[in-house]
Amino acid sequence: QVQFVESGGGLVQPGSSLSLSCTASDLTLEYYTISWFRRALGKAQEGVACTSIGNNRTFYAESVKGRATISRDPTKNMVHLRMNNLKPEDTGLYYCAADEQPAVPNLWTWRPYDYWGQGTQVTVSA
């Protein structure tokens, strides 16, 4: 059974940076489109960033564009999400998901992903 493990979350101050990591057992991430999602308390799920197979494109939510970078490390079977200049509205449970298909603009957040992680909590507060 595939099991995602997200790490790197925590309590950070506004303006600081954070790196989140995602890895999975029994799943080679470099063969999948991997996206990071987040869910804040009382709010809908939001796609944060995506790195696609096939076209090798990356996509970002408007709310994090310019502050977030998604990257792969195939040697460690990991995908990272680096976020800078964190804001209180970045608070939420961050989790990754894997899709067998390439991602396309505007649709990557709506795809029926094949595998989902449990998430790591990020809290941005002074």
PDB file of N, CA, C and O in Angstrom, residues 26-56:
ATOM      1  N   ASP A  26       6.801   2.602  -1.948  1.00  0.00           N
ATOM      2  CA  ASP A  26       6.211   1.819  -3.035  1.00  0.00           C
ATOM      3  C   ASP A  26       5.692   2.688  -4.175  1.00  0.00           C
ATOM      4  O   ASP A  26       4.752   2.296  -4.881  1.00  0.00           O
ATOM      5  N   LEU A  27       6.267   3.854  -4.354  1.00  0.00           N
ATOM      6  CA  LEU A  27       5.863   4.745  -5.437  1.00  0.00           C
ATOM      7  C   LEU A  27       7.077   5.567  -5.840  1.00  0.00           C
ATOM      8  O   LEU A  27       7.648   6.252  -5.003  1.00  0.00           O
ATOM      9  N   THR A  28       7.455   5.489  -7.110  1.00  0.00           N
ATOM     10  CA  THR A  28       8.580   6.284  -7.605  1.00  0.00           C
ATOM     11  C   THR A  28       8.046   7.610  -8.106  1.00  0.00           C
ATOM     12  O   THR A  28       7.411   7.691  -9.163  1.00  0.00           O
ATOM     13  N   LEU A  29       8.284   8.656  -7.324  1.00  0.00           N
ATOM     14  CA  LEU A  29       7.630   9.940  -7.568  1.00  0.00           C
ATOM     15  C   LEU A  29       8.005  10.567  -8.908  1.00  0.00           C
ATOM     16  O   LEU A  29       7.219  11.332  -9.473  1.00  0.00           O
ATOM     17  N   GLU A  30       9.177  10.263  -9.425  1.00  0.00           N
ATOM     18  CA  GLU A  30       9.580  10.902 -10.678  1.00  0.00           C
ATOM     19  C   GLU A  30       8.720  10.446 -11.843  1.00  0.00           C
ATOM     20  O   GLU A  30       8.740  11.083 -12.899  1.00  0.00           O
ATOM     21  N   TYR A  31       7.935   9.412 -11.679  1.00  0.00           N
ATOM     22  CA  TYR A  31       7.057   8.943 -12.735  1.00  0.00           C
ATOM     23  C   TYR A  31       5.636   9.474 -12.593  1.00  0.00           C
ATOM     24  O   TYR A  31       4.741   9.062 -13.335  1.00  0.00           O
ATOM     25  N   TYR A  32       5.437  10.383 -11.644  1.00  0.00           N
ATOM     26  CA  TYR A  32       4.111  10.920 -11.391  1.00  0.00           C
ATOM     27  C   TYR A  32       4.143  12.438 -11.379  1.00  0.00           C
ATOM     28  O   TYR A  32       5.128  13.059 -10.983  1.00  0.00           O
ATOM     29  N   THR A  33       3.035  13.016 -11.788  1.00  0.00           N
ATOM     30  CA  THR A  33       2.785  14.428 -11.499  1.00  0.00           C
ATOM     31  C   THR A  33       2.535  14.534  -9.999  1.00  0.00           C
ATOM     32  O   THR A  33       1.702  13.808  -9.449  1.00  0.00           O
ATOM     33  N   ILE A  34       3.262  15.433  -9.351  1.00  0.00           N
ATOM     34  CA  ILE A  34       3.129  15.609  -7.905  1.00  0.00           C
ATOM     35  C   ILE A  34       2.678  17.041  -7.630  1.00  0.00           C
ATOM     36  O   ILE A  34       3.262  17.998  -8.141  1.00  0.00           O
ATOM     37  N   SER A  35       1.646  17.152  -6.830  1.00  0.00           N
ATOM     38  CA  SER A  35       1.138  18.465  -6.456  1.00  0.00           C
ATOM     39  C   SER A  35       1.063  18.593  -4.948  1.00  0.00           C
ATOM     40  O   SER A  35       0.839  17.606  -4.241  1.00  0.00           O
ATOM     41  N   TRP A  36       1.238  19.813  -4.508  1.00  0.00           N
ATOM     42  CA  TRP A  36       1.008  20.158  -3.104  1.00  0.00           C
ATOM     43  C   TRP A  36      -0.331  20.872  -3.008  1.00  0.00           C
ATOM     44  O   TRP A  36      -0.608  21.790  -3.779  1.00  0.00           O
ATOM     45  N   PHE A  37      -1.117  20.449  -2.044  1.00  0.00           N
ATOM     46  CA  PHE A  37      -2.375  21.094  -1.733  1.00  0.00           C
ATOM     47  C   PHE A  37      -2.326  21.565  -0.288  1.00  0.00           C
ATOM     48  O   PHE A  37      -1.489  21.130   0.508  1.00  0.00           O
ATOM     49  N   ARG A  38      -3.237  22.419   0.060  1.00  0.00           N
ATOM     50  CA  ARG A  38      -3.375  22.832   1.461  1.00  0.00           C
ATOM     51  C   ARG A  38      -4.838  23.057   1.773  1.00  0.00           C
ATOM     52  O   ARG A  38      -5.661  23.329   0.896  1.00  0.00           O
ATOM     53  N   ARG A  39      -5.124  22.906   3.039  1.00  0.00           N
ATOM     54  CA  ARG A  39      -6.475  23.176   3.503  1.00  0.00           C
ATOM     55  C   ARG A  39      -6.380  23.924   4.819  1.00  0.00           C
ATOM     56  O   ARG A  39      -5.821  23.409   5.796  1.00  0.00           O
ATOM     57  N   ALA A  40      -6.929  25.109   4.819  1.00  0.00           N
ATOM     58  CA  ALA A  40      -7.010  25.895   6.052  1.00  0.00           C
ATOM     59  C   ALA A  40      -8.305  25.557   6.764  1.00  0.00           C
ATOM     60  O   ALA A  40      -9.277  25.134   6.139  1.00  0.00           O
ATOM     61  N   LEU A  41      -8.300  25.780   8.053  1.00  0.00           N
ATOM     62  CA  LEU A  41      -9.472  25.464   8.865  1.00  0.00           C
ATOM     63  C   LEU A  41     -10.694  26.208   8.349  1.00  0.00           C
ATOM     64  O   LEU A  41     -10.676  27.431   8.214  1.00  0.00           O
ATOM     65  N   GLY A  42     -11.733  25.476   8.023  1.00  0.00           N
ATOM     66  CA  GLY A  42     -12.968  26.085   7.571  1.00  0.00           C
ATOM     67  C   GLY A  42     -12.975  26.535   6.128  1.00  0.00           C
ATOM     68  O   GLY A  42     -13.936  27.160   5.665  1.00  0.00           O
ATOM     69  N   LYS A  43     -11.908  26.217   5.394  1.00  0.00           N
ATOM     70  CA  LYS A  43     -11.827  26.642   3.999  1.00  0.00           C
ATOM     71  C   LYS A  43     -11.686  25.433   3.070  1.00  0.00           C
ATOM     72  O   LYS A  43     -11.362  24.335   3.498  1.00  0.00           O
ATOM     73  N   ALA A  44     -11.912  25.677   1.801  1.00  0.00           N
ATOM     74  CA  ALA A  44     -11.810  24.615   0.816  1.00  0.00           C
ATOM     75  C   ALA A  44     -10.349  24.284   0.521  1.00  0.00           C
ATOM     76  O   ALA A  44      -9.450  25.110   0.724  1.00  0.00           O
ATOM     77  N   GLN A  45     -10.147  23.084   0.031  1.00  0.00           N
ATOM     78  CA  GLN A  45      -8.810  22.681  -0.401  1.00  0.00           C
ATOM     79  C   GLN A  45      -8.317  23.594  -1.513  1.00  0.00           C
ATOM     80  O   GLN A  45      -9.096  24.001  -2.381  1.00  0.00           O
ATOM     81  N   GLU A  46      -7.027  23.893  -1.484  1.00  0.00           N
ATOM     82  CA  GLU A  46      -6.424  24.761  -2.500  1.00  0.00           C
ATOM     83  C   GLU A  46      -5.173  24.105  -3.064  1.00  0.00           C
ATOM     84  O   GLU A  46      -4.314  23.658  -2.296  1.00  0.00           O
ATOM     85  N   GLY A  47      -5.067  24.049  -4.359  1.00  0.00           N
ATOM     86  CA  GLY A  47      -3.841  23.592  -4.992  1.00  0.00           C
ATOM     87  C   GLY A  47      -2.783  24.665  -4.854  1.00  0.00           C
ATOM     88  O   GLY A  47      -3.036  25.820  -5.184  1.00  0.00           O
ATOM     89  N   VAL A  48      -1.615  24.299  -4.367  1.00  0.00           N
ATOM     90  CA  VAL A  48      -0.548  25.259  -4.113  1.00  0.00           C
ATOM     91  C   VAL A  48       0.486  25.248  -5.238  1.00  0.00           C
ATOM     92  O   VAL A  48       0.838  26.285  -5.782  1.00  0.00           O
ATOM     93  N   ALA A  49       0.968  24.066  -5.586  1.00  0.00           N
ATOM     94  CA  ALA A  49       2.013  23.963  -6.609  1.00  0.00           C
ATOM     95  C   ALA A  49       2.005  22.571  -7.202  1.00  0.00           C
ATOM     96  O   ALA A  49       1.572  21.616  -6.556  1.00  0.00           O
ATOM     97  N   CYS A  50       2.512  22.481  -8.415  1.00  0.00           N
ATOM     98  CA  CYS A  50       2.469  21.211  -9.146  1.00  0.00           C
ATOM     99  C   CYS A  50       3.715  21.083 -10.017  1.00  0.00           C
ATOM    100  O   CYS A  50       4.134  22.051 -10.649  1.00  0.00           O
ATOM    101  N   THR A  51       4.273  19.879 -10.045  1.00  0.00           N
ATOM    102  CA  THR A  51       5.344  19.579 -10.984  1.00  0.00           C
ATOM    103  C   THR A  51       4.892  18.391 -11.822  1.00  0.00           C
ATOM    104  O   THR A  51       4.569  17.330 -11.292  1.00  0.00           O
ATOM    105  N   SER A  52       4.857  18.614 -13.111  1.00  0.00           N
ATOM    106  CA  SER A  52       4.219  17.647 -14.000  1.00  0.00           C
ATOM    107  C   SER A  52       5.220  16.729 -14.683  1.00  0.00           C
ATOM    108  O   SER A  52       6.325  17.145 -15.042  1.00  0.00           O
ATOM    109  N   ILE A  53       4.824  15.504 -14.885  1.00  0.00           N
ATOM    110  CA  ILE A  53       5.579  14.612 -15.766  1.00  0.00           C
ATOM    111  C   ILE A  53       5.213  14.945 -17.204  1.00  0.00           C
ATOM    112  O   ILE A  53       4.276  15.700 -17.464  1.00  0.00           O
ATOM    113  N   GLY A  54       5.977  14.411 -18.114  1.00  0.00           N
ATOM    114  CA  GLY A  54       5.657  14.584 -19.523  1.00  0.00           C
ATOM    115  C   GLY A  54       6.123  15.921 -20.065  1.00  0.00           C
ATOM    116  O   GLY A  54       7.115  16.004 -20.780  1.00  0.00           O
ATOM    117  N   ASN A  55       5.409  16.971 -19.712  1.00  0.00           N
ATOM    118  CA  ASN A  55       5.761  18.301 -20.207  1.00  0.00           C
ATOM    119  C   ASN A  55       6.762  19.012 -19.309  1.00  0.00           C
ATOM    120  O   ASN A  55       7.265  20.077 -19.668  1.00  0.00           O
ATOM    121  N   ASN A  56       7.011  18.430 -18.098  1.00  0.00           N
ATOM    122  CA  ASN A  56       7.990  18.993 -17.153  1.00  0.00           C
ATOM    123  C   ASN A  56       7.681  20.432 -16.764  1.00  0.00           C
ATOM    124  O   ASN A  56       8.587  21.219 -16.483  1.00  0.00           O
TER     125      ASN A  56
END
